[in-house]
CSV table of C-alpha atoms in Angstrom, one decimal:
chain,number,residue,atom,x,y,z
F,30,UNK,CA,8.8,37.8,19.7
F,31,UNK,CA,11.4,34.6,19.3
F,32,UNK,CA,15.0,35.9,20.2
F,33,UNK,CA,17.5,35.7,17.3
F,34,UNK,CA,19.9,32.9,17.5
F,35,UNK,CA,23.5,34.7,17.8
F,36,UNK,CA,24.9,36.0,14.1
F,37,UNK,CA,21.5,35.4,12.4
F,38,UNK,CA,20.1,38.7,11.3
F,39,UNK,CA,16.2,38.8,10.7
F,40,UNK,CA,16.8,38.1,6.9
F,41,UNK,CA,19.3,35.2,7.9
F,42,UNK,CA,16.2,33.9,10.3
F,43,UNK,CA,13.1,34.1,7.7
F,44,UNK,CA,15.5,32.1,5.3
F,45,UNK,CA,16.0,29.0,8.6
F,46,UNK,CA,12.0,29.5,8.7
F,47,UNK,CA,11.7,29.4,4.8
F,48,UNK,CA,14.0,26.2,5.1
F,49,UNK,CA,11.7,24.8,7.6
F,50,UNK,CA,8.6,25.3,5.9
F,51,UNK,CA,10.3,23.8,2.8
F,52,UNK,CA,11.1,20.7,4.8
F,53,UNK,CA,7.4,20.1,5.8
F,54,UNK,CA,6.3,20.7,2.1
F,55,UNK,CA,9.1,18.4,1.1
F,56,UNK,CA,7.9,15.7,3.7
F,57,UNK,CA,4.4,16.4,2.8
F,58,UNK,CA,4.8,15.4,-0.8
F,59,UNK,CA,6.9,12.9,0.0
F,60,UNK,CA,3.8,11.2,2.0
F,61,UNK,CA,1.6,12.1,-1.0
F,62,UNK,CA,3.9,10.5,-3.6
F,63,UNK,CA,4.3,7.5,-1.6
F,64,UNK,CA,0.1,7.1,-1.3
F,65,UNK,CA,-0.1,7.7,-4.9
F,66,UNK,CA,2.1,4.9,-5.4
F,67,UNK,CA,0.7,2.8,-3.4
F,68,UNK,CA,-2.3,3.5,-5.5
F,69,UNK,CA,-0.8,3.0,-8.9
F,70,UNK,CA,0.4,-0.8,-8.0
F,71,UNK,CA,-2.7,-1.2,-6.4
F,72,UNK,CA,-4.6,-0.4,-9.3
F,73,UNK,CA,-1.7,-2.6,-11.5
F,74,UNK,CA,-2.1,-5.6,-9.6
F,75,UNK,CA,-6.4,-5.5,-10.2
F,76,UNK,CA,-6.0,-5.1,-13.4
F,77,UNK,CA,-3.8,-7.8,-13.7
F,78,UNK,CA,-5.5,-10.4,-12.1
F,79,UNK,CA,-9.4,-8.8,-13.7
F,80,UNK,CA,-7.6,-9.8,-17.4
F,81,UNK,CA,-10.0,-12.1,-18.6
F,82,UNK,CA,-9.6,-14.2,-21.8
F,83,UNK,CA,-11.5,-12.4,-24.6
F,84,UNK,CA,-12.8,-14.8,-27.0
F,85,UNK,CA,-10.9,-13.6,-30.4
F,86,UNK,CA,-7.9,-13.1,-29.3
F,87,UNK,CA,-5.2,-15.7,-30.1
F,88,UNK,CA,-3.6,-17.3,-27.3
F,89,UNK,CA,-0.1,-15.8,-27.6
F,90,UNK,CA,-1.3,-12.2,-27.9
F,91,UNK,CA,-3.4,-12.9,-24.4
F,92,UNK,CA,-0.1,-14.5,-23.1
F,93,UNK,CA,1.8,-12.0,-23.9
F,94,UNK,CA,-0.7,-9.2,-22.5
F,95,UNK,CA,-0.8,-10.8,-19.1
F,96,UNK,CA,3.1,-11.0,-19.1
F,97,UNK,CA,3.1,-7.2,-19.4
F,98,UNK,CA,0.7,-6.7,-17.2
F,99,UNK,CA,2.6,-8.8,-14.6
F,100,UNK,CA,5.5,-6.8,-15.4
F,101,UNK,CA,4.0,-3.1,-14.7
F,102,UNK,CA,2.5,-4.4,-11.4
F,103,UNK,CA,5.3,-6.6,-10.3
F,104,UNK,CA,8.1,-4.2,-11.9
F,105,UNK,CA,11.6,-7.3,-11.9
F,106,UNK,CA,13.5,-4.8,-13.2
F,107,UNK,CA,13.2,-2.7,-10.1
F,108,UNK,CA,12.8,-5.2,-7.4
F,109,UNK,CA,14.3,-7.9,-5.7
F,110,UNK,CA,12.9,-11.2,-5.7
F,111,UNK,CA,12.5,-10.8,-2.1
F,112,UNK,CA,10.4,-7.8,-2.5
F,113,UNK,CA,8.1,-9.6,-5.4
F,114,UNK,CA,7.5,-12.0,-2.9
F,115,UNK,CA,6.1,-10.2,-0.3
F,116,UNK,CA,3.8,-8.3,-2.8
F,117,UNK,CA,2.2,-11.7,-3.7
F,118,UNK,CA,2.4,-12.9,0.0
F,119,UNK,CA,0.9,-9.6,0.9
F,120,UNK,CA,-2.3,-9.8,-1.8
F,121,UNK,CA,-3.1,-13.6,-0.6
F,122,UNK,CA,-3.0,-12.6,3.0
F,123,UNK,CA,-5.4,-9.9,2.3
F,124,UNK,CA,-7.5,-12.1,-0.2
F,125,UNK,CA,-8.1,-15.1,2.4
F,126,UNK,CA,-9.3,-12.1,5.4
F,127,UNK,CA,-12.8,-12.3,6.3
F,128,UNK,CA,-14.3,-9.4,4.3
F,129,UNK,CA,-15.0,-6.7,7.1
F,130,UNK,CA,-10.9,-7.4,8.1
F,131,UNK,CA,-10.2,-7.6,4.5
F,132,UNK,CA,-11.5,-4.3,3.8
F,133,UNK,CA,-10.2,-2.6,7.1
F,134,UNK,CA,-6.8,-3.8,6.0
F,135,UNK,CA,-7.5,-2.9,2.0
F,136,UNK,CA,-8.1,0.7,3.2
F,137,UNK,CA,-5.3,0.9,4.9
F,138,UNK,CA,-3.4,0.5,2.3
F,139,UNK,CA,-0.6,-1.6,3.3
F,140,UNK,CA,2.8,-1.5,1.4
F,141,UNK,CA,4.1,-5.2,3.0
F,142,UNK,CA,2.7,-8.2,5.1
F,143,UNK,CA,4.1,-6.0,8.6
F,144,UNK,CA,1.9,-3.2,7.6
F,145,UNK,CA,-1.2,-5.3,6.8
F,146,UNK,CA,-0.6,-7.4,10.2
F,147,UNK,CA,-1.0,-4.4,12.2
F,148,UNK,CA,-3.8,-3.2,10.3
F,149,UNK,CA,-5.3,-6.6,11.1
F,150,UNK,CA,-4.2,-6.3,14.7
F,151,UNK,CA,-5.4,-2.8,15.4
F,152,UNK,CA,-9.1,-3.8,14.2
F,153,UNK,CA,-9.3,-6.9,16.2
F,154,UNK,CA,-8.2,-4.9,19.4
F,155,UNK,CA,-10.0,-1.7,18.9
F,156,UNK,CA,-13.6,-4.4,18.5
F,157,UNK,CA,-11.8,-6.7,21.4
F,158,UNK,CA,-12.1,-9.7,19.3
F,159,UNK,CA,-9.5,-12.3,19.6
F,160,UNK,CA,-8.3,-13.7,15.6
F,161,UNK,CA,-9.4,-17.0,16.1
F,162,UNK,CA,-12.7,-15.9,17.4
F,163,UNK,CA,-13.6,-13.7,14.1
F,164,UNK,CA,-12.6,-16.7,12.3
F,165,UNK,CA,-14.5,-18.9,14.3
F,166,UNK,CA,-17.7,-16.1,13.6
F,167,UNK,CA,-16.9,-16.4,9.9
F,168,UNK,CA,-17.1,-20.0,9.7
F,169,UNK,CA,-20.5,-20.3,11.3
F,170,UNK,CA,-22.2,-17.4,8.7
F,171,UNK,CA,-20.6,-19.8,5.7
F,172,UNK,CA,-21.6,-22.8,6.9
């Protein structure tokens, strides 16, 4: 049995263990909110750049559809410009990847350009390919 710490009666120490166990709950759902975020943009940005021009629909109302589709994915009124940026750097990065390094890095599910370079980085090293060389690979199956 764990000894006390001094003044903590048993009741006092099941509360620090309640508080513990509520600070790994809390951290837990923290994690889960964050990958359901992650998610929701995710699926923002898609359905963004999907939004095809339907052929009855007058030019403004398709203008004004993909500005609020922009909006929900890109969300100005609650980022910087800095961090708007790195979204869109972020989703060409991982749109020029050679599909097996594209899809690593999609599943990952990178939040920023650091996050999808390490991605990137851990599947070249764990296959012990060199960046240039899986380009290199690439360009011969295309050509």
């Amino acid at each position: 049995k764990q000894a006390l710490p001094p003044g903590l009666s048993g009741e006092a120490h099941q509360a620090e263990r309640g508080t513990l166990a509520k600070d790994k709950m809390d951290s837990w759902m923290k994690a889960a909110i964050l990958r359901e975020d992650a998610l929701r943009i995710e699926a923002l940005r898609q359905h963004f750049r999907q939004y095809r021009y339907p052929d009855v629909e007058d030019p403004r109302k398709v203008c004004s559809q993909l500005r609020e589709l922009c909006h929900q994915w890109l969300r100005p009124e609650r980022r910087t410009k800095e961090q708007i940026l790195e979204l869109l750097i972020l989703e060409q990065f991982l749109a020029i990847l050679p599909h097996d390094l594209q899809s690593w890095a999609r599943e990952g599910g990178p939040e920023n350009c650091t996050q999808a370079v390490a991605l990137v980085e851990d599947f070249l090293f764990s296959r012990n390919v060199s960046f240039e060389n899986c380009w290199l690979s690439l360009r011969k199956v295309l050509i």
